[in-house]
PDB file of C-alpha atoms and ligand atoms in Angstrom:
ATOM      1  CA  MET P 501     -31.972 -24.298 -15.698  1.00  0.00           C
ATOM      2  CA  PRO P 502     -35.556 -23.181 -15.039  1.00  0.00           C
ATOM      3  CA  GLU P 503     -37.008 -20.795 -17.616  1.00  0.00           C
ATOM      4  CA  GLY P 504     -40.015 -18.508 -17.598  1.00  0.00           C
ATOM      5  CA  ASP P 505     -42.566 -21.288 -17.965  1.00  0.00           C
ATOM      6  CA  THR P 506     -41.272 -23.042 -14.837  1.00  0.00           C
ATOM      7  CA  VAL P 507     -41.310 -19.800 -12.859  1.00  0.00           C
ATOM      8  CA  PHE P 508     -44.851 -19.058 -14.071  1.00  0.00           C
ATOM      9  CA  ARG P 509     -46.063 -22.471 -12.927  1.00  0.00           C
ATOM     10  CA  THR P 510     -44.197 -22.133  -9.630  1.00  0.00           C
ATOM     11  CA  ALA P 511     -46.023 -18.846  -9.019  1.00  0.00           C
ATOM     12  CA  ALA P 512     -49.350 -20.569  -9.689  1.00  0.00           C
ATOM     13  CA  LYS P 513     -48.472 -23.329  -7.229  1.00  0.00           C
ATOM     14  CA  LEU P 514     -47.463 -20.860  -4.506  1.00  0.00           C
ATOM     15  CA  ARG P 515     -50.518 -18.705  -5.203  1.00  0.00           C
ATOM     16  CA  ALA P 516     -52.796 -21.707  -4.660  1.00  0.00           C
ATOM     17  CA  ALA P 517     -51.015 -22.492  -1.393  1.00  0.00           C
ATOM     18  CA  LEU P 518     -50.505 -19.031   0.084  1.00  0.00           C
ATOM     19  CA  ALA P 519     -52.604 -16.275  -1.491  1.00  0.00           C
ATOM     20  CA  GLY P 520     -55.195 -14.881   0.901  1.00  0.00           C
ATOM     21  CA  GLU P 521     -53.672 -16.799   3.813  1.00  0.00           C
ATOM     22  CA  GLU P 522     -52.048 -15.428   6.928  1.00  0.00           C
ATOM     23  CA  LEU P 523     -48.454 -16.501   7.501  1.00  0.00           C
ATOM     24  CA  ALA P 524     -48.017 -18.554  10.671  1.00  0.00           C
ATOM     25  CA  ARG P 525     -44.331 -19.118  10.033  1.00  0.00           C
ATOM     26  CA  SER P 526     -41.517 -17.438   8.151  1.00  0.00           C
ATOM     27  CA  ASP P 527     -37.959 -18.647   8.224  1.00  0.00           C
ATOM     28  CA  PHE P 528     -35.268 -16.977   6.107  1.00  0.00           C
ATOM     29  CA  ARG P 529     -32.147 -19.109   5.994  1.00  0.00           C
ATOM     30  CA  VAL P 530     -29.959 -16.453   4.443  1.00  0.00           C
ATOM     31  CA  PRO P 531     -27.892 -14.361   6.867  1.00  0.00           C
ATOM     32  CA  ARG P 532     -29.034 -10.991   5.618  1.00  0.00           C
ATOM     33  CA  TYR P 533     -32.711 -11.698   6.315  1.00  0.00           C
ATOM     34  CA  ALA P 534     -32.378 -14.142   9.213  1.00  0.00           C
ATOM     35  CA  THR P 535     -34.267 -11.807  11.543  1.00  0.00           C
ATOM     36  CA  VAL P 536     -37.134 -11.021   9.184  1.00  0.00           C
ATOM     37  CA  ASP P 537     -40.409 -12.225  10.660  1.00  0.00           C
ATOM     38  CA  LEU P 538     -43.529 -12.131   8.523  1.00  0.00           C
ATOM     39  CA  ARG P 539     -45.809 -13.964  10.944  1.00  0.00           C
ATOM     40  CA  GLY P 540     -49.277 -12.464  11.038  1.00  0.00           C
ATOM     41  CA  GLN P 541     -48.976 -10.907   7.594  1.00  0.00           C
ATOM     42  CA  GLN P 542     -51.381 -11.937   4.879  1.00  0.00           C
ATOM     43  CA  VAL P 543     -50.044 -13.042   1.516  1.00  0.00           C
ATOM     44  CA  THR P 544     -51.909 -10.812  -0.892  1.00  0.00           C
ATOM     45  CA  GLU P 545     -50.555 -12.208  -4.164  1.00  0.00           C
ATOM     46  CA  VAL P 546     -47.855 -14.321  -5.780  1.00  0.00           C
ATOM     47  CA  GLY P 547     -46.547 -13.078  -9.099  1.00  0.00           C
ATOM     48  CA  SER P 548     -43.822 -13.721 -11.623  1.00  0.00           C
ATOM     49  CA  TYR P 549     -41.978 -11.625 -14.177  1.00  0.00           C
ATOM     50  CA  GLY P 550     -39.690 -13.480 -16.552  1.00  0.00           C
ATOM     51  CA  LYS P 551     -37.588 -15.649 -14.269  1.00  0.00           C
ATOM     52  CA  HIS P 552     -38.330 -13.634 -11.112  1.00  0.00           C
ATOM     53  CA  LEU P 553     -40.840 -14.677  -8.473  1.00  0.00           C
ATOM     54  CA  PHE P 554     -42.573 -12.453  -5.919  1.00  0.00           C
ATOM     55  CA  VAL P 555     -44.549 -13.406  -2.796  1.00  0.00           C
ATOM     56  CA  ARG P 556     -46.312 -10.236  -1.702  1.00  0.00           C
ATOM     57  CA  THR P 557     -47.753  -9.034   1.574  1.00  0.00           C
ATOM     58  CA  PRO P 558     -49.122  -5.539   2.167  1.00  0.00           C
ATOM     59  CA  THR P 559     -45.676  -4.303   3.263  1.00  0.00           C
ATOM     60  CA  VAL P 560     -43.041  -6.480   1.591  1.00  0.00           C
ATOM     61  CA  SER P 561     -42.312  -8.464  -1.534  1.00  0.00           C
ATOM     62  CA  VAL P 562     -40.227 -11.591  -1.095  1.00  0.00           C
ATOM     63  CA  HIS P 563     -38.219 -11.795  -4.315  1.00  0.00           C
ATOM     64  CA  THR P 564     -36.648 -15.109  -5.321  1.00  0.00           C
ATOM     65  CA  HIS P 565     -34.866 -16.372  -8.415  1.00  0.00           C
ATOM     66  CA  LEU P 566     -34.390 -20.067  -9.099  1.00  0.00           C
ATOM     67  CA  LYS P 567     -31.080 -19.609 -10.986  1.00  0.00           C
ATOM     68  CA  MET P 568     -29.549 -23.037 -11.732  1.00  0.00           C
ATOM     69  CA  GLU P 569     -31.051 -25.528  -9.301  1.00  0.00           C
ATOM     70  CA  GLY P 570     -33.660 -23.636  -7.335  1.00  0.00           C
ATOM     71  CA  GLU P 571     -37.115 -25.020  -6.679  1.00  0.00           C
ATOM     72  CA  TRP P 572     -40.149 -24.264  -4.501  1.00  0.00           C
ATOM     73  CA  ARG P 573     -42.131 -27.153  -3.053  1.00  0.00           C
ATOM     74  CA  VAL P 574     -45.308 -27.086  -0.986  1.00  0.00           C
ATOM     75  CA  PHE P 575     -45.890 -29.546   1.854  1.00  0.00           C
ATOM     76  CA  ARG P 576     -48.696 -30.145   4.303  1.00  0.00           C
ATOM     77  CA  CYS P 577     -47.634 -29.163   7.803  1.00  0.00           C
ATOM     78  CA  GLY P 578     -45.860 -32.107   9.373  1.00  0.00           C
ATOM     79  CA  GLN P 579     -45.182 -33.769   6.026  1.00  0.00           C
ATOM     80  CA  ARG P 580     -41.594 -34.839   5.462  1.00  0.00           C
ATOM     81  CA  TRP P 581     -39.726 -32.566   3.046  1.00  0.00           C
ATOM     82  CA  THR P 582     -38.682 -34.268  -0.157  1.00  0.00           C
ATOM     83  CA  LYS P 583     -35.420 -32.376  -0.533  1.00  0.00           C
ATOM     84  CA  PRO P 584     -32.514 -32.000   1.916  1.00  0.00           C
ATOM     85  CA  ARG P 585     -33.320 -29.602   4.763  1.00  0.00           C
ATOM     86  CA  VAL P 586     -29.879 -28.065   4.470  1.00  0.00           C
ATOM     87  CA  SER P 587     -30.716 -26.761   0.991  1.00  0.00           C
ATOM     88  CA  ALA P 588     -33.808 -24.871   2.212  1.00  0.00           C
ATOM     89  CA  ARG P 589     -33.330 -21.090   1.891  1.00  0.00           C
ATOM     90  CA  ILE P 590     -36.771 -19.929   2.948  1.00  0.00           C
ATOM     91  CA  VAL P 591     -39.902 -21.355   4.557  1.00  0.00           C
ATOM     92  CA  LEU P 592     -43.252 -19.595   4.400  1.00  0.00           C
ATOM     93  CA  GLY P 593     -45.961 -21.429   6.300  1.00  0.00           C
ATOM     94  CA  THR P 594     -49.676 -21.073   6.958  1.00  0.00           C
ATOM     95  CA  GLU P 595     -51.761 -23.069   9.432  1.00  0.00           C
ATOM     96  CA  ASP P 596     -51.964 -25.871   6.874  1.00  0.00           C
ATOM     97  CA  VAL P 597     -49.007 -25.812   4.495  1.00  0.00           C
ATOM     98  CA  GLU P 598     -45.333 -25.003   4.236  1.00  0.00           C
ATOM     99  CA  ALA P 599     -43.868 -23.540   1.064  1.00  0.00           C
ATOM    100  CA  VAL P 600     -40.144 -24.203   1.014  1.00  0.00           C
ATOM    101  CA  GLY P 601     -37.676 -22.664  -1.410  1.00  0.00           C
ATOM    102  CA  PHE P 602     -34.681 -24.968  -1.954  1.00  0.00           C
ATOM    103  CA  SER P 603     -31.314 -23.995  -3.467  1.00  0.00           C
ATOM    104  CA  LEU P 604     -32.601 -20.606  -4.583  1.00  0.00           C
ATOM    105  CA  GLY P 605     -30.152 -18.354  -6.413  1.00  0.00           C
ATOM    106  CA  THR P 606     -31.583 -15.144  -5.000  1.00  0.00           C
ATOM    107  CA  VAL P 607     -33.601 -14.441  -1.870  1.00  0.00           C
ATOM    108  CA  GLU P 608     -34.358 -10.882  -0.905  1.00  0.00           C
ATOM    109  CA  VAL P 609     -37.013  -9.064   1.053  1.00  0.00           C
ATOM    110  CA  LEU P 610     -38.000  -5.803  -0.574  1.00  0.00           C
ATOM    111  CA  ARG P 611     -40.312  -3.082   0.603  1.00  0.00           C
ATOM    112  CA  ALA P 612     -43.456  -3.475  -1.462  1.00  0.00           C
ATOM    113  CA  GLU P 613     -42.888  -0.143  -3.171  1.00  0.00           C
ATOM    114  CA  ASP P 614     -39.369  -1.190  -4.222  1.00  0.00           C
ATOM    115  CA  GLU P 615     -40.331  -4.384  -6.058  1.00  0.00           C
ATOM    116  CA  HIS P 616     -40.251  -2.590  -9.389  1.00  0.00           C
ATOM    117  CA  THR P 617     -36.474  -2.073  -9.058  1.00  0.00           C
ATOM    118  CA  VAL P 618     -36.025  -5.769  -9.882  1.00  0.00           C
ATOM    119  CA  THR P 619     -37.962  -5.616 -13.138  1.00  0.00           C
ATOM    120  CA  ASP P 620     -37.620  -2.028 -14.381  1.00  0.00           C
ATOM    121  CA  HIS P 621     -34.727  -2.856 -16.704  1.00  0.00           C
ATOM    122  CA  LEU P 622     -36.303  -6.023 -18.121  1.00  0.00           C
ATOM    123  CA  GLY P 623     -38.035  -6.339 -21.452  1.00  0.00           C
ATOM    124  CA  PRO P 624     -41.692  -7.331 -21.666  1.00  0.00           C
ATOM    125  CA  ASP P 625     -42.598 -10.540 -19.838  1.00  0.00           C
ATOM    126  CA  LEU P 626     -43.523 -13.239 -22.344  1.00  0.00           C
ATOM    127  CA  LEU P 627     -46.040 -14.692 -19.892  1.00  0.00           C
ATOM    128  CA  GLY P 628     -47.216 -11.478 -18.292  1.00  0.00           C
ATOM    129  CA  PRO P 629     -50.533  -9.667 -18.638  1.00  0.00           C
ATOM    130  CA  ASN P 630     -48.773  -6.745 -20.338  1.00  0.00           C
ATOM    131  CA  TRP P 631     -46.871  -8.745 -22.946  1.00  0.00           C
ATOM    132  CA  ASP P 632     -45.940  -6.305 -25.690  1.00  0.00           C
ATOM    133  CA  PRO P 633     -44.459  -7.859 -28.848  1.00  0.00           C
ATOM    134  CA  GLU P 634     -43.765  -4.490 -30.492  1.00  0.00           C
ATOM    135  CA  GLU P 635     -41.714  -3.418 -27.502  1.00  0.00           C
ATOM    136  CA  ALA P 636     -39.780  -6.691 -27.567  1.00  0.00           C
ATOM    137  CA  VAL P 637     -38.969  -6.160 -31.259  1.00  0.00           C
ATOM    138  CA  ARG P 638     -37.949  -2.568 -30.579  1.00  0.00           C
ATOM    139  CA  ARG P 639     -35.588  -3.668 -27.815  1.00  0.00           C
ATOM    140  CA  LEU P 640     -34.088  -6.471 -29.907  1.00  0.00           C
ATOM    141  CA  ARG P 641     -33.368  -3.981 -32.684  1.00  0.00           C
ATOM    142  CA  ARG P 642     -31.218  -1.799 -30.417  1.00  0.00           C
ATOM    143  CA  TYR P 643     -28.247  -4.089 -31.122  1.00  0.00           C
ATOM    144  CA  THR P 644     -28.623  -5.227 -34.702  1.00  0.00           C
ATOM    145  CA  ASP P 645     -25.185  -6.887 -34.834  1.00  0.00           C
ATOM    146  CA  GLN P 646     -25.860  -9.204 -31.912  1.00  0.00           C
ATOM    147  CA  PRO P 647     -26.512 -12.879 -32.802  1.00  0.00           C
ATOM    148  CA  ILE P 648     -30.197 -13.643 -32.340  1.00  0.00           C
ATOM    149  CA  GLY P 649     -29.292 -16.706 -30.250  1.00  0.00           C
ATOM    150  CA  LEU P 650     -27.733 -14.391 -27.648  1.00  0.00           C
ATOM    151  CA  ALA P 651     -30.268 -11.576 -27.974  1.00  0.00           C
ATOM    152  CA  LEU P 652     -33.080 -13.974 -27.036  1.00  0.00           C
ATOM    153  CA  LEU P 653     -31.291 -14.805 -23.776  1.00  0.00           C
ATOM    154  CA  ASP P 654     -30.896 -11.158 -22.823  1.00  0.00           C
ATOM    155  CA  GLN P 655     -33.738 -10.522 -20.379  1.00  0.00           C
ATOM    156  CA  ARG P 656     -33.528  -6.773 -21.123  1.00  0.00           C
ATOM    157  CA  ASN P 657     -34.989  -7.547 -24.564  1.00  0.00           C
ATOM    158  CA  LEU P 658     -37.749  -9.904 -23.549  1.00  0.00           C
ATOM    159  CA  ALA P 659     -38.089 -11.748 -20.272  1.00  0.00           C
ATOM    160  CA  GLY P 660     -38.505 -15.464 -19.749  1.00  0.00           C
ATOM    161  CA  ILE P 661     -36.353 -17.275 -22.318  1.00  0.00           C
ATOM    162  CA  GLY P 662     -33.396 -19.477 -21.409  1.00  0.00           C
ATOM    163  CA  ASN P 663     -31.289 -22.028 -23.222  1.00  0.00           C
ATOM    164  CA  ILE P 664     -34.040 -24.473 -24.081  1.00  0.00           C
ATOM    165  CA  TYR P 665     -36.474 -22.062 -25.686  1.00  0.00           C
ATOM    166  CA  ARG P 666     -33.930 -19.988 -27.602  1.00  0.00           C
ATOM    167  CA  SER P 667     -32.973 -23.186 -29.443  1.00  0.00           C
ATOM    168  CA  GLU P 668     -36.602 -24.077 -29.989  1.00  0.00           C
ATOM    169  CA  VAL P 669     -37.598 -20.642 -31.276  1.00  0.00           C
ATOM    170  CA  CYS P 670     -34.683 -20.381 -33.710  1.00  0.00           C
ATOM    171  CA  TYR P 671     -35.379 -23.914 -34.931  1.00  0.00           C
ATOM    172  CA  LEU P 672     -39.083 -23.283 -35.457  1.00  0.00           C
ATOM    173  CA  ARG P 673     -38.354 -20.053 -37.379  1.00  0.00           C
ATOM    174  CA  ARG P 674     -35.512 -21.700 -39.377  1.00  0.00           C
ATOM    175  CA  VAL P 675     -33.118 -18.997 -38.250  1.00  0.00           C
ATOM    176  CA  HIS P 676     -29.462 -19.820 -37.654  1.00  0.00           C
ATOM    177  CA  PRO P 677     -28.673 -18.759 -34.055  1.00  0.00           C
ATOM    178  CA  ALA P 678     -25.608 -16.769 -35.154  1.00  0.00           C
ATOM    179  CA  THR P 679     -27.694 -14.591 -37.485  1.00  0.00           C
ATOM    180  CA  PRO P 680     -27.322 -10.925 -36.507  1.00  0.00           C
ATOM    181  CA  VAL P 681     -30.608  -9.501 -35.222  1.00  0.00           C
ATOM    182  CA  GLY P 682     -30.632  -7.013 -38.106  1.00  0.00           C
ATOM    183  CA  ALA P 683     -30.487  -9.850 -40.639  1.00  0.00           C
ATOM    184  CA  VAL P 684     -33.365 -11.907 -39.214  1.00  0.00           C
ATOM    185  CA  GLY P 685     -35.957 -11.848 -41.972  1.00  0.00           C
ATOM    186  CA  ASP P 686     -39.072 -11.490 -39.858  1.00  0.00           C
ATOM    187  CA  LEU P 687     -38.213 -10.480 -36.311  1.00  0.00           C
ATOM    188  CA  THR P 688     -41.868  -9.899 -35.426  1.00  0.00           C
ATOM    189  CA  ALA P 689     -42.756 -13.465 -36.391  1.00  0.00           C
ATOM    190  CA  LEU P 690     -39.848 -14.750 -34.309  1.00  0.00           C
ATOM    191  CA  VAL P 691     -41.047 -12.779 -31.281  1.00  0.00           C
ATOM    192  CA  HIS P 692     -44.572 -14.133 -31.761  1.00  0.00           C
ATOM    193  CA  GLU P 693     -43.113 -17.643 -31.973  1.00  0.00           C
ATOM    194  CA  ALA P 694     -41.292 -17.099 -28.683  1.00  0.00           C
ATOM    195  CA  HIS P 695     -44.582 -16.058 -27.091  1.00  0.00           C
ATOM    196  CA  ARG P 696     -46.422 -19.051 -28.524  1.00  0.00           C
ATOM    197  CA  VAL P 697     -43.756 -21.528 -27.361  1.00  0.00           C
ATOM    198  CA  LEU P 698     -43.493 -20.133 -23.816  1.00  0.00           C
ATOM    199  CA  THR P 699     -47.274 -19.922 -23.471  1.00  0.00           C
ATOM    200  CA  LYS P 700     -47.709 -23.525 -24.544  1.00  0.00           C
ATOM    201  CA  ALA P 701     -44.898 -24.659 -22.240  1.00  0.00           C
ATOM    202  CA  ALA P 702     -46.450 -22.800 -19.311  1.00  0.00           C
ATOM    203  CA  HIS P 703     -50.045 -23.889 -19.843  1.00  0.00           C
ATOM    204  CA  GLU P 704     -49.657 -27.341 -21.416  1.00  0.00           C
ATOM    205  CA  PRO P 705     -46.510 -28.823 -19.864  1.00  0.00           C
ATOM    206  CA  PRO P 706     -44.287 -30.540 -20.510  1.00  0.00           C
ATOM    207  CA  TRP P 707     -42.827 -28.976 -23.627  1.00  0.00           C
ATOM    208  CA  ARG P 708     -41.229 -31.690 -25.727  1.00  0.00           C
ATOM    209  CA  PRO P 709     -38.120 -30.185 -27.313  1.00  0.00           C
ATOM    210  CA  LEU P 710     -37.787 -30.336 -31.092  1.00  0.00           C
ATOM    211  CA  ALA P 711     -34.139 -29.279 -31.174  1.00  0.00           C
ATOM    212  CA  TYR P 712     -32.791 -28.681 -27.666  1.00  0.00           C
ATOM    213  CA  GLY P 713     -30.695 -31.611 -26.467  1.00  0.00           C
ATOM    214  CA  LYS P 714     -31.100 -33.439 -29.800  1.00  0.00           C
ATOM    215  CA  THR P 715     -27.501 -33.524 -31.014  1.00  0.00           C
ATOM    216  CA  ARG P 716     -27.083 -35.974 -33.932  1.00  0.00           C
ATOM    217  CA  ARG P 717     -30.804 -36.775 -33.922  1.00  0.00           C
ATOM    218  CA  PRO P 718     -32.562 -36.257 -37.274  1.00  0.00           C
ATOM    219  CA  CYS P 719     -34.253 -32.922 -37.943  1.00  0.00           C
ATOM    220  CA  GLN P 720     -38.013 -33.453 -37.977  1.00  0.00           C
ATOM    221  CA  ARG P 721     -38.268 -31.453 -41.205  1.00  0.00           C
ATOM    222  CA  CYS P 722     -35.349 -32.672 -43.301  1.00  0.00           C
ATOM    223  CA  ALA P 723     -33.733 -35.559 -41.367  1.00  0.00           C
ATOM    224  CA  THR P 724     -30.320 -33.840 -41.309  1.00  0.00           C
ATOM    225  CA  PRO P 725     -28.577 -34.605 -37.999  1.00  0.00           C
ATOM    226  CA  LEU P 726     -28.932 -31.665 -35.598  1.00  0.00           C
ATOM    227  CA  VAL P 727     -25.809 -30.013 -34.215  1.00  0.00           C
ATOM    228  CA  VAL P 728     -24.911 -28.040 -31.095  1.00  0.00           C
ATOM    229  CA  ALA P 729     -22.704 -24.960 -30.908  1.00  0.00           C
ATOM    230  CA  LEU P 730     -21.708 -22.389 -28.340  1.00  0.00           C
ATOM    231  CA  LEU P 731     -22.326 -18.734 -29.051  1.00  0.00           C
ATOM    232  CA  GLY P 732     -20.258 -15.953 -27.574  1.00  0.00           C
ATOM    233  CA  GLU P 733     -18.692 -17.898 -24.733  1.00  0.00           C
ATOM    234  CA  SER P 734     -15.868 -20.356 -24.454  1.00  0.00           C
ATOM    235  CA  VAL P 735     -16.349 -23.590 -22.574  1.00  0.00           C
ATOM    236  CA  PRO P 736     -13.609 -26.247 -22.473  1.00  0.00           C
ATOM    237  CA  ASP P 737     -14.206 -29.195 -24.795  1.00  0.00           C
ATOM    238  CA  ARG P 738     -13.960 -31.552 -21.871  1.00  0.00           C
ATOM    239  CA  ASP P 739     -16.717 -29.747 -19.952  1.00  0.00           C
ATOM    240  CA  ARG P 740     -19.430 -31.715 -21.665  1.00  0.00           C
ATOM    241  CA  THR P 741     -22.151 -30.792 -19.197  1.00  0.00           C
ATOM    242  CA  ALA P 742     -21.653 -27.082 -19.811  1.00  0.00           C
ATOM    243  CA  ARG P 743     -21.546 -27.641 -23.563  1.00  0.00           C
ATOM    244  CA  ARG P 744     -24.760 -29.625 -23.396  1.00  0.00           C
ATOM    245  CA  GLU P 745     -26.595 -27.136 -21.190  1.00  0.00           C
ATOM    246  CA  ARG P 746     -25.361 -23.874 -22.670  1.00  0.00           C
ATOM    247  CA  GLY P 747     -25.074 -24.935 -26.270  1.00  0.00           C
ATOM    248  CA  ILE P 748     -27.620 -23.935 -28.850  1.00  0.00           C
ATOM    249  CA  TYR P 749     -29.062 -26.721 -30.975  1.00  0.00           C
ATOM    250  CA  PHE P 750     -30.020 -26.307 -34.596  1.00  0.00           C
ATOM    251  CA  CYS P 751     -30.371 -27.952 -37.996  1.00  0.00           C
ATOM    252  CA  PRO P 752     -27.460 -27.002 -40.260  1.00  0.00           C
ATOM    253  CA  ARG P 753     -29.669 -27.458 -43.329  1.00  0.00           C
ATOM    254  CA  CYS P 754     -32.980 -25.772 -42.324  1.00  0.00           C
ATOM    255  CA  GLN P 755     -31.120 -23.026 -40.468  1.00  0.00           C
ATOM    256  CA  PRO P 756     -28.315 -22.067 -42.869  1.00  0.00           C
ATOM    257  CA  ALA P 757     -25.478 -19.953 -41.483  1.00  0.00           C
ATOM    258  CA  PRO P 758     -25.864 -16.217 -42.098  1.00  0.00           C
ATOM    259  CA  GLY P 759     -24.478 -15.133 -45.435  1.00  0.00           C
ATOM    260  CA  THR P 760     -25.008 -18.513 -47.071  1.00  0.00           C
ATOM    261  CA  SER P 761     -27.990 -19.954 -48.845  1.00  0.00           C
ATOM    262  CA  GLU P 762     -29.258 -23.487 -48.737  1.00  0.00           C
TER     263      GLU P 762
HETATM  264 ZN1   ZN X1641     -33.687 -29.564 -41.005  1.00  0.00          ZN
END
């Protein structure tokens, strides 16, 4: 599932293709917006906030969310699309290029002045210009009993982290993912680690996971085989894909369970 770094890089790609250009084509393949026509409007900016993406014109903001499988690709006009046409949800074209959003989880057209309603409830954006670590710590501390592995996923605390980076951040800080937020030794350092990891992933891709997806592989610090566990949700044992994707990966030795010592 795409996380904040992917959305950030998608915004950069769309910005390079569309910003400053006049739209020659707009095609919304979702019933609610099928009649929206943005032809003649200039794209003023493309922005992201956490996992949310915004293509802005002077009057509207086209809000999309990649959810599980979503992806934006940019093609030269006339170039064959590299994903099935039937999965296209939106096409925004200029004289030269077509930006196509495939399999998007959310597509909505907001009045420009309403864009903030999407992000008002979110915590600070790890990759945004107004990243505020103190505010992220303050928000995390509202629910001190919540396991840190779940609190990091909650976009109302800080925006941009998904399953991959919550495992990575907990691993790097040697914090067991089930540790209650209130018992994390240095929450500020953990928040700074999250910022460092997402920033590196966004600006120097690809991020090579240290823990995520590494079940039974040796910990790079202590060689103990890493393990995967689910936190706060039940997934059938036989649903191995869900366990693999939604599980949190950690070293049982470097990241001792809360209430125990090494
Ligand atoms: Zn270890």
